[in-house]
């Protein structure tokens, strides 16, 4: 295996060596990613350097395989090896891009850590002034929250009063409607009583007229019979 990774061996042997390096590099990148999100610093110089060396070696093997597959006599075999070598080269390029992105993220973390350290250094030089500013801001925020609560309570009280006035107005309207209904009912009852009274008087007149007519008829009949 050492001789193959140094550039010797057949095309098939170099290809198998490149595949083993790809597998090792993929595992190393996964481990590096886990360390990045679990460790405080997120940096592993030894592992990242090892991955970088493996990728460089894979790319060198791809150059060697590129030279060898072109000398394959059969066209079908030549096309097959061409695809295999291209796949290895593409996977190596993808891993190199992942490693480059890791280096950029690590560099950004280092710059942010440096800026935080400088900021903390400036703050420690004038910590009393900073604390006083924080206290003033805290008091101002507390005053604002207190004023906001008072406004909310006043608004709630005003809404409750308006609601009571609205309920009282509705009750007054309902009472007014009932009073009008009663008055209308009383007016209708009086009209009916007057009509009944007039009808009663008319009936009495008819009754008396009938009695008088009956007496006259009887009187005339008696006189005529005699």
CSV table of C-alpha atoms in Angstrom, one decimal:
chain,number,residue,atom,x,y,z
A,1,UNK,CA,0.0,0.0,0.0
A,2,UNK,CA,2.8,2.4,0.7
A,3,UNK,CA,4.3,1.8,-2.7
A,4,UNK,CA,0.9,2.5,-4.3
A,5,UNK,CA,0.3,5.7,-2.5
A,6,UNK,CA,3.8,6.8,-3.6
A,7,UNK,CA,2.7,6.6,-7.2
A,8,UNK,CA,3.4,2.9,-8.1
A,9,UNK,CA,1.1,0.1,-8.9
A,10,UNK,CA,-1.5,-0.7,-11.6
A,11,UNK,CA,-4.5,1.4,-12.4
A,12,UNK,CA,-6.8,-0.9,-10.4
A,13,UNK,CA,-4.4,-0.8,-7.4
A,14,UNK,CA,-4.1,3.0,-7.5
A,15,UNK,CA,-7.9,3.3,-7.8
A,16,UNK,CA,-8.5,1.1,-4.7
A,17,UNK,CA,-5.9,3.1,-2.8
A,18,UNK,CA,-7.7,6.3,-3.7
A,19,UNK,CA,-11.1,4.8,-2.6
A,20,UNK,CA,-9.6,3.9,0.8
A,21,UNK,CA,-8.3,7.5,1.2
A,22,UNK,CA,-11.7,8.9,0.2
A,23,UNK,CA,-13.3,6.8,2.9
A,24,UNK,CA,-10.8,7.9,5.5
A,25,UNK,CA,-11.1,11.6,4.5
A,26,UNK,CA,-14.9,11.4,4.7
A,27,UNK,CA,-14.8,10.0,8.2
A,28,UNK,CA,-12.3,12.7,9.2
A,29,UNK,CA,-14.6,15.4,7.9
A,30,UNK,CA,-17.5,14.0,9.8
A,31,UNK,CA,-15.4,13.9,13.0
A,32,UNK,CA,-14.2,17.4,12.4
A,33,UNK,CA,-17.8,18.6,12.0
A,34,UNK,CA,-18.8,17.0,15.3
A,35,UNK,CA,-15.9,18.6,17.0
A,36,UNK,CA,-16.8,22.0,15.5
A,37,UNK,CA,-20.3,22.0,17.1
A,38,UNK,CA,-19.4,20.2,20.4
A,39,UNK,CA,-16.0,21.6,21.4
A,40,UNK,CA,-15.8,25.3,22.7
A,41,UNK,CA,-13.1,26.2,20.3
A,42,UNK,CA,-14.3,24.0,17.4
A,43,UNK,CA,-10.7,23.6,16.2
A,44,UNK,CA,-8.6,20.4,15.7
A,45,UNK,CA,-5.4,21.4,13.9
A,46,UNK,CA,-3.9,17.8,13.7
A,47,UNK,CA,-7.1,16.4,12.2
A,48,UNK,CA,-7.6,19.2,9.7
A,49,UNK,CA,-4.0,18.9,8.6
A,50,UNK,CA,-4.3,15.2,8.2
A,51,UNK,CA,-7.5,15.6,6.1
A,52,UNK,CA,-5.8,18.2,3.9
A,53,UNK,CA,-2.8,15.8,3.2
A,54,UNK,CA,-5.2,13.0,2.3
A,55,UNK,CA,-7.1,15.2,-0.2
A,56,UNK,CA,-3.8,16.3,-1.8
A,57,UNK,CA,-2.7,12.7,-2.1
A,58,UNK,CA,-6.1,11.7,-3.7
A,59,UNK,CA,-5.7,14.5,-6.2
A,60,UNK,CA,-2.2,13.2,-7.0
A,61,UNK,CA,-3.5,9.7,-7.5
A,62,UNK,CA,-6.2,11.1,-9.8
A,63,UNK,CA,-3.5,12.7,-12.0
A,64,UNK,CA,-1.7,9.3,-12.1
A,65,UNK,CA,-5.0,7.4,-13.0
A,66,UNK,CA,-5.8,10.0,-15.6
A,67,UNK,CA,-2.5,9.1,-17.3
A,68,UNK,CA,-3.0,5.4,-17.0
A,69,UNK,CA,-6.6,5.0,-18.2
A,70,UNK,CA,-5.8,6.8,-21.5
A,71,UNK,CA,-3.4,3.9,-22.3
A,72,UNK,CA,-6.1,1.2,-21.9
A,73,UNK,CA,-6.5,-0.5,-25.2
A,74,UNK,CA,-10.3,-1.4,-25.1
A,75,UNK,CA,-12.6,1.6,-25.6
A,76,UNK,CA,-15.3,0.2,-23.3
A,77,UNK,CA,-12.8,-0.3,-20.5
A,78,UNK,CA,-11.2,3.1,-21.2
A,79,UNK,CA,-14.7,4.8,-20.9
A,80,UNK,CA,-15.4,2.8,-17.7
A,81,UNK,CA,-12.1,3.9,-16.1
A,82,UNK,CA,-12.7,7.5,-17.2
A,83,UNK,CA,-16.0,7.6,-15.4
A,84,UNK,CA,-14.4,6.0,-12.3
A,85,UNK,CA,-11.5,8.5,-12.2
A,86,UNK,CA,-13.9,11.4,-12.7
A,87,UNK,CA,-16.0,10.3,-9.8
A,88,UNK,CA,-13.0,10.1,-7.5
A,89,UNK,CA,-11.8,13.5,-8.6
A,90,UNK,CA,-15.2,15.1,-8.1
A,91,UNK,CA,-15.6,13.6,-4.7
A,92,UNK,CA,-12.1,14.8,-3.8
A,93,UNK,CA,-12.9,18.4,-5.0
A,94,UNK,CA,-16.2,18.3,-2.9
A,95,UNK,CA,-14.2,17.3,0.2
A,96,UNK,CA,-11.7,20.0,-0.4
A,97,UNK,CA,-14.5,22.6,-0.6
A,98,UNK,CA,-15.9,21.3,2.7
A,99,UNK,CA,-12.5,21.6,4.3
A,100,UNK,CA,-12.0,25.1,2.9
A,101,UNK,CA,-15.4,26.2,4.4
A,102,UNK,CA,-14.3,24.7,7.7
A,103,UNK,CA,-11.1,26.8,7.6
A,104,UNK,CA,-13.1,29.9,6.8
A,105,UNK,CA,-15.5,29.3,9.7
A,106,UNK,CA,-12.6,28.6,12.1
A,107,UNK,CA,-10.9,31.8,11.0
A,108,UNK,CA,-14.1,33.7,11.6
A,109,UNK,CA,-14.5,32.2,15.1
A,110,UNK,CA,-10.9,33.2,15.9
A,111,UNK,CA,-11.5,36.8,14.8
A,112,UNK,CA,-14.7,37.0,16.8
A,113,UNK,CA,-13.0,35.7,19.9
A,114,UNK,CA,-10.2,38.3,19.4
A,115,UNK,CA,-12.8,41.1,19.1
A,116,UNK,CA,-14.6,39.9,22.2
A,117,UNK,CA,-11.3,39.8,24.2
A,118,UNK,CA,-10.5,43.4,23.0
A,119,UNK,CA,-14.0,44.6,23.9
A,120,UNK,CA,-13.8,43.0,27.4
A,121,UNK,CA,-10.4,44.6,27.9
A,122,UNK,CA,-11.8,48.0,27.1
A,123,UNK,CA,-14.8,47.4,29.3
A,124,UNK,CA,-12.7,46.3,32.3
A,125,UNK,CA,-10.7,49.6,32.0
A,126,UNK,CA,-13.8,51.6,32.6
A,127,UNK,CA,-16.2,49.1,34.3
A,128,UNK,CA,-17.6,51.6,36.8
A,129,UNK,CA,-18.8,53.9,34.1
A,130,UNK,CA,-20.3,51.0,32.1
A,131,UNK,CA,-22.1,49.7,35.1
A,132,UNK,CA,-23.5,53.2,35.9
A,133,UNK,CA,-24.8,53.4,32.4
A,134,UNK,CA,-26.5,50.0,32.7
A,135,UNK,CA,-28.1,51.1,36.0
A,136,UNK,CA,-29.4,54.3,34.5
A,137,UNK,CA,-30.9,52.3,31.5
A,138,UNK,CA,-32.4,49.7,33.9
A,139,UNK,CA,-34.0,52.4,35.9
A,140,UNK,CA,-35.4,54.1,32.8
A,141,UNK,CA,-36.8,50.8,31.5
A,142,UNK,CA,-38.4,50.2,34.9
A,143,UNK,CA,-40.0,53.7,34.9
A,144,UNK,CA,-41.3,53.1,31.3
A,145,UNK,CA,-42.8,49.7,32.3
A,146,UNK,CA,-44.4,51.3,35.4
A,147,UNK,CA,-45.9,54.1,33.3
A,148,UNK,CA,-47.1,51.6,30.8
A,149,UNK,CA,-48.9,49.6,33.5
A,150,UNK,CA,-50.6,52.7,34.9
A,151,UNK,CA,-51.8,53.7,31.4
A,152,UNK,CA,-53.1,50.2,30.8
A,153,UNK,CA,-55.0,50.3,34.2
A,154,UNK,CA,-56.4,53.7,33.5
A,155,UNK,CA,-57.6,52.5,30.0
A,156,UNK,CA,-59.2,49.4,31.5
A,157,UNK,CA,-61.0,51.5,34.1
A,158,UNK,CA,-62.3,53.9,31.4
A,159,UNK,CA,-63.5,51.0,29.3
A,160,UNK,CA,-65.3,49.5,32.3
A,161,UNK,CA,-67.1,52.9,33.1
A,162,UNK,CA,-68.1,53.3,29.4
A,163,UNK,CA,-69.5,49.7,29.5
A,164,UNK,CA,-71.6,50.5,32.6
A,165,UNK,CA,-73.0,53.6,30.9
A,166,UNK,CA,-73.8,51.6,27.8
A,167,UNK,CA,-75.6,48.9,29.9
A,168,UNK,CA,-77.6,51.6,31.8
A,169,UNK,CA,-78.6,53.3,28.6
A,170,UNK,CA,-79.9,50.0,27.2
A,171,UNK,CA,-81.9,49.3,30.4
A,172,UNK,CA,-83.4,52.8,30.2
A,173,UNK,CA,-84.4,52.2,26.5
A,174,UNK,CA,-86.0,48.9,27.4
A,175,UNK,CA,-88.0,50.5,30.3
A,176,UNK,CA,-89.1,53.3,28.0
A,177,UNK,CA,-90.3,50.8,25.4
A,178,UNK,CA,-92.2,48.9,28.1
A,179,UNK,CA,-93.8,52.1,29.4
A,180,UNK,CA,-94.9,53.0,25.8
A,181,UNK,CA,-96.3,49.5,25.4
A,182,UNK,CA,-98.3,49.8,28.6
A,183,UNK,CA,-99.6,53.2,27.6
A,184,UNK,CA,-100.7,51.9,24.2
A,185,UNK,CA,-102.4,48.9,25.8
A,186,UNK,CA,-104.2,51.2,28.2
A,187,UNK,CA,-105.3,53.5,25.4
A,188,UNK,CA,-106.6,50.5,23.5
A,189,UNK,CA,-108.5,49.1,26.5
A,190,UNK,CA,-110.2,52.5,27.0
A,191,UNK,CA,-111.4,52.5,23.4
A,192,UNK,CA,-112.8,49.0,23.8
A,193,UNK,CA,-114.6,49.9,27.0
A,194,UNK,CA,-116.2,53.0,25.3
A,195,UNK,CA,-117.3,50.9,22.4
A,196,UNK,CA,-118.8,48.3,24.7
A,197,UNK,CA,-120.6,51.0,26.7
A,198,UNK,CA,-122.1,52.5,23.5
A,199,UNK,CA,-123.2,49.0,22.3
A,200,UNK,CA,-124.8,48.4,25.7
A,201,UNK,CA,-126.8,51.7,25.5
A,202,UNK,CA,-127.9,50.8,21.9
A,203,UNK,CA,-129.1,47.4,23.2
A,204,UNK,CA,-131.0,49.0,26.0
A,205,UNK,CA,-132.7,51.4,23.5
A,206,UNK,CA,-133.6,48.4,21.3
A,207,UNK,CA,-135.0,46.5,24.3
A,208,UNK,CA,-137.1,49.4,25.5
A,209,UNK,CA,-138.4,50.1,22.0
A,210,UNK,CA,-139.3,46.5,21.6
A,211,UNK,CA,-141.2,46.5,24.9
A,212,UNK,CA,-143.1,49.7,24.0
A,213,UNK,CA,-143.9,48.3,20.5
A,214,UNK,CA,-145.1,45.1,22.1
A,215,UNK,CA,-147.4,46.9,24.5
A,216,UNK,CA,-148.8,49.1,21.7
A,217,UNK,CA,-149.5,46.0,19.5
A,218,UNK,CA,-151.2,44.2,22.4
A,219,UNK,CA,-153.3,47.3,23.2
A,220,UNK,CA,-154.4,47.7,19.6
A,221,UNK,CA,-155.2,44.0,19.3
A,222,UNK,CA,-157.3,44.1,22.5
A,223,UNK,CA,-159.2,47.1,21.3
A,224,UNK,CA,-159.8,45.5,17.9
A,225,UNK,CA,-161.1,42.3,19.4
A,226,UNK,CA,-163.6,44.1,21.5
